[in-house]
PDB file of C-alpha atoms in Angstrom:
ATOM      1  CA  UNK A  23       0.000   0.000   0.000  1.00 56.00           C
ATOM      2  CA  UNK A  24       1.400   3.392  -0.989  1.00 54.00           C
ATOM      3  CA  UNK A  25       0.275   6.560   0.774  1.00 51.00           C
ATOM      4  CA  UNK A  26       0.274   9.655  -1.390  1.00 52.00           C
ATOM      5  CA  UNK A  27       0.469  13.243  -0.286  1.00 42.00           C
ATOM      6  CA  UNK A  28      -2.763  15.199  -0.077  1.00 41.00           C
ATOM      7  CA  UNK A  29      -4.368  16.021  -3.428  1.00 40.00           C
ATOM      8  CA  UNK A  30      -7.464  18.006  -4.305  1.00 37.00           C
ATOM      9  CA  UNK A  31      -7.767  16.881  -7.886  1.00 38.00           C
ATOM     10  CA  UNK A  32      -8.958  13.283  -8.665  1.00 36.00           C
ATOM     11  CA  UNK A  33      -6.834  13.601 -11.790  1.00 41.00           C
ATOM     12  CA  UNK A  34      -3.451  12.255 -10.623  1.00 42.00           C
ATOM     13  CA  UNK A  35      -0.209  12.840 -12.512  1.00 43.00           C
ATOM     14  CA  UNK A  36       2.600  10.887 -10.895  1.00 38.00           C
ATOM     15  CA  UNK A  37       6.010  11.737 -12.322  1.00 33.00           C
ATOM     16  CA  UNK A  38       8.836   9.223 -12.286  1.00 34.00           C
ATOM     17  CA  UNK A  39      11.549  10.773 -14.401  1.00 32.00           C
ATOM     18  CA  UNK A  40      15.255  10.427 -14.995  1.00 31.00           C
ATOM     19  CA  UNK A  41      15.604  13.811 -16.688  1.00 31.00           C
ATOM     20  CA  UNK A  42      14.421  17.296 -15.856  1.00 32.00           C
ATOM     21  CA  UNK A  43      10.933  18.156 -17.139  1.00 34.00           C
ATOM     22  CA  UNK A  44      12.385  20.943 -19.246  1.00 34.00           C
ATOM     23  CA  UNK A  45      14.736  18.469 -20.910  1.00 36.00           C
ATOM     24  CA  UNK A  46      11.998  16.481 -22.589  1.00 42.00           C
ATOM     25  CA  UNK A  47       9.729  14.551 -20.252  1.00 52.00           C
ATOM     26  CA  UNK A  48       7.049  12.493 -21.966  1.00 61.00           C
ATOM     27  CA  UNK A  49       4.866  15.191 -23.518  1.00 85.00           C
ATOM     28  CA  UNK A  50       1.576  13.406 -24.114  1.00 89.00           C
ATOM     29  CA  UNK A  51      -1.748  15.213 -23.960  1.00 91.00           C
ATOM     30  CA  UNK A  52      -5.224  13.691 -23.546  1.00 92.00           C
ATOM     31  CA  UNK A  53      -8.693  14.679 -24.687  1.00 93.00           C
ATOM     32  CA  UNK A  54     -10.248  13.573 -21.350  1.00 92.00           C
ATOM     33  CA  UNK A  55      -9.436  14.320 -17.731  1.00 92.00           C
ATOM     34  CA  UNK A  56     -12.025  11.824 -16.432  1.00 95.00           C
ATOM     35  CA  UNK A  57     -14.723   9.431 -17.642  1.00 97.00           C
ATOM     36  CA  UNK A  58     -18.260   8.765 -16.449  1.00 97.00           C
ATOM     37  CA  UNK A  59     -19.985   5.651 -17.800  1.00 98.00           C
ATOM     38  CA  UNK A  60     -23.725   5.046 -17.384  1.00 96.00           C
ATOM     39  CA  UNK A  61     -26.362   2.774 -18.888  1.00 93.00           C
ATOM     40  CA  UNK A  62     -26.763   5.354 -21.660  1.00 94.00           C
ATOM     41  CA  UNK A  63     -23.040   6.025 -22.125  1.00 95.00           C
ATOM     42  CA  UNK A  64     -21.250   2.703 -22.500  1.00 96.00           C
ATOM     43  CA  UNK A  65     -18.482   3.481 -24.988  1.00 97.00           C
ATOM     44  CA  UNK A  66     -15.949   6.314 -24.901  1.00 97.00           C
ATOM     45  CA  UNK A  67     -12.560   7.077 -26.410  1.00 97.00           C
ATOM     46  CA  UNK A  68      -9.282   8.345 -25.016  1.00 96.00           C
ATOM     47  CA  UNK A  69      -7.187  10.241 -27.555  1.00 96.00           C
ATOM     48  CA  UNK A  70      -3.469  10.540 -26.786  1.00 94.00           C
ATOM     49  CA  UNK A  71      -1.448  13.175 -28.663  1.00 94.00           C
ATOM     50  CA  UNK A  72       2.345  13.267 -28.651  1.00 93.00           C
ATOM     51  CA  UNK A  73       3.517  16.884 -28.390  1.00 89.00           C
ATOM     52  CA  UNK A  74       7.183  15.968 -27.900  1.00 84.00           C
ATOM     53  CA  UNK A  75      10.086  15.795 -30.320  1.00 83.00           C
ATOM     54  CA  UNK A  76      10.429  11.997 -30.291  1.00 85.00           C
ATOM     55  CA  UNK A  77       8.043   9.036 -30.324  1.00 89.00           C
ATOM     56  CA  UNK A  78       6.286   8.062 -27.091  1.00 91.00           C
ATOM     57  CA  UNK A  79       5.604   4.457 -26.070  1.00 93.00           C
ATOM     58  CA  UNK A  80       2.657   4.120 -23.678  1.00 94.00           C
ATOM     59  CA  UNK A  81       1.266   1.133 -21.777  1.00 95.00           C
ATOM     60  CA  UNK A  82      -2.287   1.243 -20.431  1.00 97.00           C
ATOM     61  CA  UNK A  83      -3.694  -0.496 -17.370  1.00 97.00           C
ATOM     62  CA  UNK A  84      -5.897  -0.006 -14.317  1.00 97.00           C
ATOM     63  CA  UNK A  85      -4.765   1.148 -10.878  1.00 97.00           C
ATOM     64  CA  UNK A  86      -6.772   1.818  -7.715  1.00 98.00           C
ATOM     65  CA  UNK A  87      -6.770   4.518  -5.052  1.00 97.00           C
ATOM     66  CA  UNK A  88      -8.792   4.897  -1.869  1.00 97.00           C
ATOM     67  CA  UNK A  89      -9.430   8.384  -0.602  1.00 96.00           C
ATOM     68  CA  UNK A  90      -9.110   8.788   3.160  1.00 96.00           C
ATOM     69  CA  UNK A  91     -11.198  10.884   5.509  1.00 97.00           C
ATOM     70  CA  UNK A  92      -9.446  14.231   5.706  1.00 95.00           C
ATOM     71  CA  UNK A  93      -7.153  14.812   2.770  1.00 91.00           C
ATOM     72  CA  UNK A  94      -5.171  11.633   2.129  1.00 91.00           C
ATOM     73  CA  UNK A  95      -5.136   9.204  -0.798  1.00 94.00           C
ATOM     74  CA  UNK A  96      -3.717   5.671  -0.745  1.00 95.00           C
ATOM     75  CA  UNK A  97      -2.773   3.495  -3.702  1.00 95.00           C
ATOM     76  CA  UNK A  98      -4.132  -0.019  -3.085  1.00 96.00           C
ATOM     77  CA  UNK A  99      -4.475  -3.379  -4.765  1.00 96.00           C
ATOM     78  CA  UNK A 100      -7.785  -4.103  -6.477  1.00 95.00           C
ATOM     79  CA  UNK A 101      -8.912  -6.389  -3.636  1.00 95.00           C
ATOM     80  CA  UNK A 102      -8.546  -3.504  -1.176  1.00 96.00           C
ATOM     81  CA  UNK A 103     -10.221  -0.887  -3.356  1.00 96.00           C
ATOM     82  CA  UNK A 104     -13.634   0.355  -2.227  1.00 95.00           C
ATOM     83  CA  UNK A 105     -16.185   0.023  -5.065  1.00 95.00           C
ATOM     84  CA  UNK A 106     -13.665  -0.477  -7.916  1.00 96.00           C
ATOM     85  CA  UNK A 107     -14.852  -0.123 -11.521  1.00 97.00           C
ATOM     86  CA  UNK A 108     -12.141  -2.022 -13.389  1.00 97.00           C
ATOM     87  CA  UNK A 109     -14.082  -5.316 -13.499  1.00 95.00           C
ATOM     88  CA  UNK A 110     -16.858  -3.488 -15.392  1.00 97.00           C
ATOM     89  CA  UNK A 111     -14.572  -2.016 -18.054  1.00 97.00           C
ATOM     90  CA  UNK A 112     -12.638  -3.175 -21.078  1.00 96.00           C
ATOM     91  CA  UNK A 113     -10.239  -1.173 -23.209  1.00 95.00           C
ATOM     92  CA  UNK A 114      -7.993  -1.606 -26.221  1.00 96.00           C
ATOM     93  CA  UNK A 115      -5.271  -1.371 -27.271  1.00 96.00           C
ATOM     94  CA  UNK A 116      -3.203  -1.937 -24.144  1.00 96.00           C
ATOM     95  CA  UNK A 117      -0.082  -0.341 -25.579  1.00 96.00           C
ATOM     96  CA  UNK A 118       0.546   2.311 -28.235  1.00 95.00           C
ATOM     97  CA  UNK A 119       3.551   3.842 -29.961  1.00 94.00           C
ATOM     98  CA  UNK A 120       2.834   7.460 -30.881  1.00 94.00           C
ATOM     99  CA  UNK A 121       5.118   9.285 -33.369  1.00 93.00           C
ATOM    100  CA  UNK A 122       5.786  12.938 -32.651  1.00 90.00           C
ATOM    101  CA  UNK A 123       2.933  15.277 -33.602  1.00 93.00           C
ATOM    102  CA  UNK A 124       0.579  12.323 -34.029  1.00 95.00           C
ATOM    103  CA  UNK A 125      -2.305  10.827 -32.057  1.00 96.00           C
ATOM    104  CA  UNK A 126      -3.531   7.377 -31.049  1.00 96.00           C
ATOM    105  CA  UNK A 127      -6.934   6.407 -29.687  1.00 96.00           C
ATOM    106  CA  UNK A 128      -7.902   3.827 -27.060  1.00 96.00           C
ATOM    107  CA  UNK A 129     -11.502   2.627 -26.812  1.00 97.00           C
ATOM    108  CA  UNK A 130     -13.123   2.065 -23.406  1.00 98.00           C
ATOM    109  CA  UNK A 131     -16.284  -0.012 -23.002  1.00 97.00           C
ATOM    110  CA  UNK A 132     -18.562  -0.469 -19.980  1.00 97.00           C
ATOM    111  CA  UNK A 133     -19.920  -4.025 -19.713  1.00 94.00           C
ATOM    112  CA  UNK A 134     -22.920  -4.351 -17.415  1.00 88.00           C
ATOM    113  CA  UNK A 135     -22.888  -7.295 -15.023  1.00 88.00           C
ATOM    114  CA  UNK A 136     -25.908  -8.805 -13.270  1.00 88.00           C
ATOM    115  CA  UNK A 137     -26.775  -8.252  -9.608  1.00 88.00           C
ATOM    116  CA  UNK A 138     -24.741  -5.081  -9.182  1.00 90.00           C
ATOM    117  CA  UNK A 139     -25.682  -2.762  -6.350  1.00 93.00           C
ATOM    118  CA  UNK A 140     -26.618   0.791  -7.249  1.00 95.00           C
ATOM    119  CA  UNK A 141     -23.752   3.175  -6.753  1.00 96.00           C
ATOM    120  CA  UNK A 142     -20.732   4.909  -8.244  1.00 97.00           C
ATOM    121  CA  UNK A 143     -17.725   2.684  -8.942  1.00 97.00           C
ATOM    122  CA  UNK A 144     -14.245   4.125  -9.499  1.00 97.00           C
ATOM    123  CA  UNK A 145     -10.896   3.009 -10.887  1.00 98.00           C
ATOM    124  CA  UNK A 146      -8.092   4.830 -12.688  1.00 97.00           C
ATOM    125  CA  UNK A 147      -6.684   4.102 -16.105  1.00 97.00           C
ATOM    126  CA  UNK A 148      -2.924   4.573 -16.044  1.00 96.00           C
ATOM    127  CA  UNK A 149      -0.890   5.542 -19.101  1.00 93.00           C
ATOM    128  CA  UNK A 150       2.761   4.794 -18.463  1.00 93.00           C
ATOM    129  CA  UNK A 151       4.555   6.703 -21.201  1.00 91.00           C
ATOM    130  CA  UNK A 152       8.252   6.536 -22.045  1.00 90.00           C
ATOM    131  CA  UNK A 153       9.821   9.092 -24.348  1.00 81.00           C
ATOM    132  CA  UNK A 154      13.435   9.654 -25.283  1.00 73.00           C
ATOM    133  CA  UNK A 155      14.580  13.227 -24.751  1.00 65.00           C
ATOM    134  CA  UNK A 156      16.490  14.711 -27.691  1.00 60.00           C
ATOM    135  CA  UNK A 157      18.953  17.448 -26.761  1.00 58.00           C
ATOM    136  CA  UNK A 158      20.575  18.943 -29.824  1.00 58.00           C
ATOM    137  CA  UNK A 159      22.291  16.136 -31.688  1.00 57.00           C
ATOM    138  CA  UNK A 160      22.349  13.755 -28.725  1.00 59.00           C
ATOM    139  CA  UNK A 161      19.787  11.495 -27.100  1.00 57.00           C
ATOM    140  CA  UNK A 162      19.332  11.860 -23.352  1.00 60.00           C
ATOM    141  CA  UNK A 163      17.995   9.318 -20.898  1.00 60.00           C
ATOM    142  CA  UNK A 164      14.379   8.294 -21.395  1.00 70.00           C
ATOM    143  CA  UNK A 165      11.698   9.886 -19.236  1.00 74.00           C
ATOM    144  CA  UNK A 166       8.826   7.845 -17.782  1.00 83.00           C
ATOM    145  CA  UNK A 167       5.607   9.578 -16.763  1.00 86.00           C
ATOM    146  CA  UNK A 168       2.506   7.949 -15.268  1.00 91.00           C
ATOM    147  CA  UNK A 169      -0.771   9.677 -16.126  1.00 92.00           C
ATOM    148  CA  UNK A 170      -3.755   8.447 -14.068  1.00 95.00           C
ATOM    149  CA  UNK A 171      -7.273   9.356 -15.191  1.00 96.00           C
ATOM    150  CA  UNK A 172     -10.323   8.558 -13.009  1.00 97.00           C
ATOM    151  CA  UNK A 173     -12.998   6.361 -14.575  1.00 98.00           C
ATOM    152  CA  UNK A 174     -16.426   6.339 -12.894  1.00 98.00           C
ATOM    153  CA  UNK A 175     -19.194   3.837 -13.594  1.00 98.00           C
ATOM    154  CA  UNK A 176     -22.656   4.774 -12.336  1.00 97.00           C
ATOM    155  CA  UNK A 177     -25.026   1.855 -11.746  1.00 96.00           C
ATOM    156  CA  UNK A 178     -28.703   2.744 -11.552  1.00 94.00           C
ATOM    157  CA  UNK A 179     -29.748   5.938  -9.786  1.00 94.00           C
ATOM    158  CA  UNK A 180     -27.658   5.974  -6.603  1.00 95.00           C
ATOM    159  CA  UNK A 181     -28.899   8.048  -3.715  1.00 94.00           C
ATOM    160  CA  UNK A 182     -26.898  10.238  -1.402  1.00 95.00           C
ATOM    161  CA  UNK A 183     -26.322  13.676   0.024  1.00 96.00           C
ATOM    162  CA  UNK A 184     -23.468  16.140   0.249  1.00 97.00           C
ATOM    163  CA  UNK A 185     -23.025  19.160   2.502  1.00 97.00           C
ATOM    164  CA  UNK A 186     -20.464  21.690   3.666  1.00 98.00           C
ATOM    165  CA  UNK A 187     -19.881  20.534   7.227  1.00 97.00           C
ATOM    166  CA  UNK A 188     -17.816  23.517   8.309  1.00 97.00           C
ATOM    167  CA  UNK A 189     -15.839  26.460   6.959  1.00 97.00           C
ATOM    168  CA  UNK A 190     -13.354  28.738   8.673  1.00 97.00           C
ATOM    169  CA  UNK A 191     -11.284  31.637   7.330  1.00 96.00           C
ATOM    170  CA  UNK A 192      -7.955  32.471   8.934  1.00 95.00           C
ATOM    171  CA  UNK A 193      -7.326  36.199   8.457  1.00 92.00           C
ATOM    172  CA  UNK A 194      -3.611  35.928   9.130  1.00 93.00           C
ATOM    173  CA  UNK A 195      -2.846  33.219   6.582  1.00 95.00           C
ATOM    174  CA  UNK A 196      -5.692  34.241   4.226  1.00 96.00           C
ATOM    175  CA  UNK A 197      -6.765  30.601   3.907  1.00 97.00           C
ATOM    176  CA  UNK A 198     -10.257  29.084   3.994  1.00 97.00           C
ATOM    177  CA  UNK A 199     -10.435  25.650   5.653  1.00 98.00           C
ATOM    178  CA  UNK A 200     -13.489  23.751   4.449  1.00 98.00           C
ATOM    179  CA  UNK A 201     -14.885  20.324   5.324  1.00 98.00           C
ATOM    180  CA  UNK A 202     -17.289  18.681   2.862  1.00 98.00           C
ATOM    181  CA  UNK A 203     -19.155  15.516   3.926  1.00 98.00           C
ATOM    182  CA  UNK A 204     -21.180  12.907   2.072  1.00 97.00           C
ATOM    183  CA  UNK A 205     -23.607  10.041   2.692  1.00 96.00           C
ATOM    184  CA  UNK A 206     -25.068   7.341   0.488  1.00 95.00           C
ATOM    185  CA  UNK A 207     -23.882   5.207  -2.410  1.00 95.00           C
ATOM    186  CA  UNK A 208     -22.787   7.858  -4.888  1.00 95.00           C
ATOM    187  CA  UNK A 209     -19.670   9.901  -5.481  1.00 96.00           C
ATOM    188  CA  UNK A 210     -19.536  13.682  -5.681  1.00 97.00           C
ATOM    189  CA  UNK A 211     -17.452  15.634  -8.183  1.00 97.00           C
ATOM    190  CA  UNK A 212     -17.574  19.416  -8.309  1.00 97.00           C
ATOM    191  CA  UNK A 213     -15.887  22.658  -7.303  1.00 98.00           C
ATOM    192  CA  UNK A 214     -15.599  24.918  -4.272  1.00 98.00           C
ATOM    193  CA  UNK A 215     -15.770  28.703  -4.528  1.00 98.00           C
ATOM    194  CA  UNK A 216     -15.514  31.474  -1.986  1.00 98.00           C
ATOM    195  CA  UNK A 217     -17.157  34.847  -2.698  1.00 97.00           C
ATOM    196  CA  UNK A 218     -17.147  37.994  -0.591  1.00 96.00           C
ATOM    197  CA  UNK A 219     -20.105  40.160   0.387  1.00 94.00           C
ATOM    198  CA  UNK A 220     -19.932  42.061  -2.928  1.00 94.00           C
ATOM    199  CA  UNK A 221     -20.218  38.804  -4.896  1.00 95.00           C
ATOM    200  CA  UNK A 222     -16.599  38.832  -6.032  1.00 96.00           C
ATOM    201  CA  UNK A 223     -14.961  35.424  -6.237  1.00 97.00           C
ATOM    202  CA  UNK A 224     -11.848  35.287  -4.063  1.00 97.00           C
ATOM    203  CA  UNK A 225     -11.045  31.556  -4.352  1.00 97.00           C
ATOM    204  CA  UNK A 226     -11.905  28.559  -6.503  1.00 98.00           C
ATOM    205  CA  UNK A 227     -10.913  24.900  -6.366  1.00 97.00           C
ATOM    206  CA  UNK A 228     -11.930  22.503  -9.124  1.00 96.00           C
ATOM    207  CA  UNK A 229     -12.109  18.692  -9.055  1.00 94.00           C
ATOM    208  CA  UNK A 230     -13.370  18.530  -5.485  1.00 96.00           C
ATOM    209  CA  UNK A 231     -14.250  14.851  -5.202  1.00 96.00           C
ATOM    210  CA  UNK A 232     -15.661  12.579  -2.522  1.00 97.00           C
ATOM    211  CA  UNK A 233     -15.730   8.890  -3.414  1.00 96.00           C
ATOM    212  CA  UNK A 234     -17.534   6.076  -1.624  1.00 94.00           C
ATOM    213  CA  UNK A 235     -14.352   5.467   0.352  1.00 95.00           C
ATOM    214  CA  UNK A 236     -14.861   8.553   2.541  1.00 97.00           C
ATOM    215  CA  UNK A 237     -17.490  10.299   4.632  1.00 97.00           C
ATOM    216  CA  UNK A 238     -15.711  13.674   4.573  1.00 98.00           C
ATOM    217  CA  UNK A 239     -12.763  15.508   3.034  1.00 98.00           C
ATOM    218  CA  UNK A 240     -10.917  18.660   4.066  1.00 98.00           C
ATOM    219  CA  UNK A 241      -9.798  21.386   1.664  1.00 98.00           C
ATOM    220  CA  UNK A 242      -7.739  24.560   2.018  1.00 97.00           C
ATOM    221  CA  UNK A 243      -8.247  27.470  -0.386  1.00 98.00           C
ATOM    222  CA  UNK A 244      -5.901  30.489  -0.448  1.00 97.00           C
ATOM    223  CA  UNK A 245      -7.934  33.703  -0.686  1.00 97.00           C
ATOM    224  CA  UNK A 246      -7.077  36.626  -2.951  1.00 95.00           C
ATOM    225  CA  UNK A 247      -8.721  39.176  -0.656  1.00 92.00           C
ATOM    226  CA  UNK A 248     -10.145  39.132   2.892  1.00 91.00           C
ATOM    227  CA  UNK A 249     -11.194  42.766   3.222  1.00 92.00           C
ATOM    228  CA  UNK A 250     -14.842  41.679   3.474  1.00 93.00           C
ATOM    229  CA  UNK A 251     -16.312  40.637   6.825  1.00 92.00           C
ATOM    230  CA  UNK A 252     -18.647  38.039   5.319  1.00 95.00           C
ATOM    231  CA  UNK A 253     -18.102  35.272   2.766  1.00 97.00           C
ATOM    232  CA  UNK A 254     -20.153  32.582   1.063  1.00 97.00           C
ATOM    233  CA  UNK A 255     -18.617  29.157   0.441  1.00 98.00           C
ATOM    234  CA  UNK A 256     -20.325  27.237  -2.381  1.00 98.00           C
ATOM    235  CA  UNK A 257     -20.020  23.626  -3.440  1.00 98.00           C
ATOM    236  CA  UNK A 258     -21.274  23.197  -7.023  1.00 98.00           C
ATOM    237  CA  UNK A 259     -21.525  19.711  -8.481  1.00 97.00           C
ATOM    238  CA  UNK A 260     -20.217  19.258 -12.032  1.00 97.00           C
ATOM    239  CA  UNK A 261     -23.220  19.017 -14.334  1.00 95.00           C
ATOM    240  CA  UNK A 262     -22.339  15.599 -15.783  1.00 94.00           C
ATOM    241  CA  UNK A 263     -22.603  14.125 -12.262  1.00 95.00           C
ATOM    242  CA  UNK A 264     -25.611  16.032 -10.956  1.00 94.00           C
ATOM    243  CA  UNK A 265     -27.063  19.388  -9.938  1.00 93.00           C
ATOM    244  CA  UNK A 266     -26.195  19.782  -6.274  1.00 94.00           C
ATOM    245  CA  UNK A 267     -25.357  23.311  -5.107  1.00 95.00           C
ATOM    246  CA  UNK A 268     -24.785  24.135  -1.431  1.00 96.00           C
ATOM    247  CA  UNK A 269     -23.944  27.440   0.248  1.00 97.00           C
ATOM    248  CA  UNK A 270     -22.354  28.074   3.630  1.00 97.00           C
ATOM    249  CA  UNK A 271     -22.044  31.534   5.227  1.00 96.00           C
ATOM    250  CA  UNK A 272     -18.857  32.562   7.020  1.00 95.00           C
ATOM    251  CA  UNK A 273     -18.583  35.722   9.130  1.00 91.00           C
ATOM    252  CA  UNK A 274     -15.287  37.139  10.382  1.00 85.00           C
TER     253      UNK A 274
END
């Protein structure tokens, strides 16, 4: 089991490189930052584009992470994962070689299985890309970069609730500390914003996620301005996942 440092985004980019990023790390871009599969959306594509100056060789596979109450994330084996989605998904190809300035596409398919409980299932598709860095007329050591993209599968119409449990603003550090909690069998994916009494946004955090593995998560948002004596913290669910919107008033 590997414990990762605190992350706010469910999009993980774990770098394991033998050369400096400016010297030619694997420069592969993707057309998706996450996937959500449902009964009506069973097939999707991941397009990988090589923006580097040499070909990139990428291997694809599933990995699993469990969020922890608070702000931690742990990499786990499939057997330890809470509500994993990998057994419901198929993809091909499992490896690609992408010439520079070209793209390759992988196809992901959700395969419904009988007797599944309603809920949101989650795994991550990992692209392990190796690219040789070219420096002038010489080849440098290869760089390996792991890109991990969350893949959600929603079974049925899972029920649940989300709320802002607490929010506190520290005037000295200009940081808002926010706890968001959840109940039920569904995951929550959205954003947190802080606005002052004039309606001006002073902080925003995207990809605020709560999976089935947790009952609450803690977030810290640096504020651009704290001259106001009253703020509104808002959690807004991303529209592809739902329509939840919750406000929480904070007075200094």
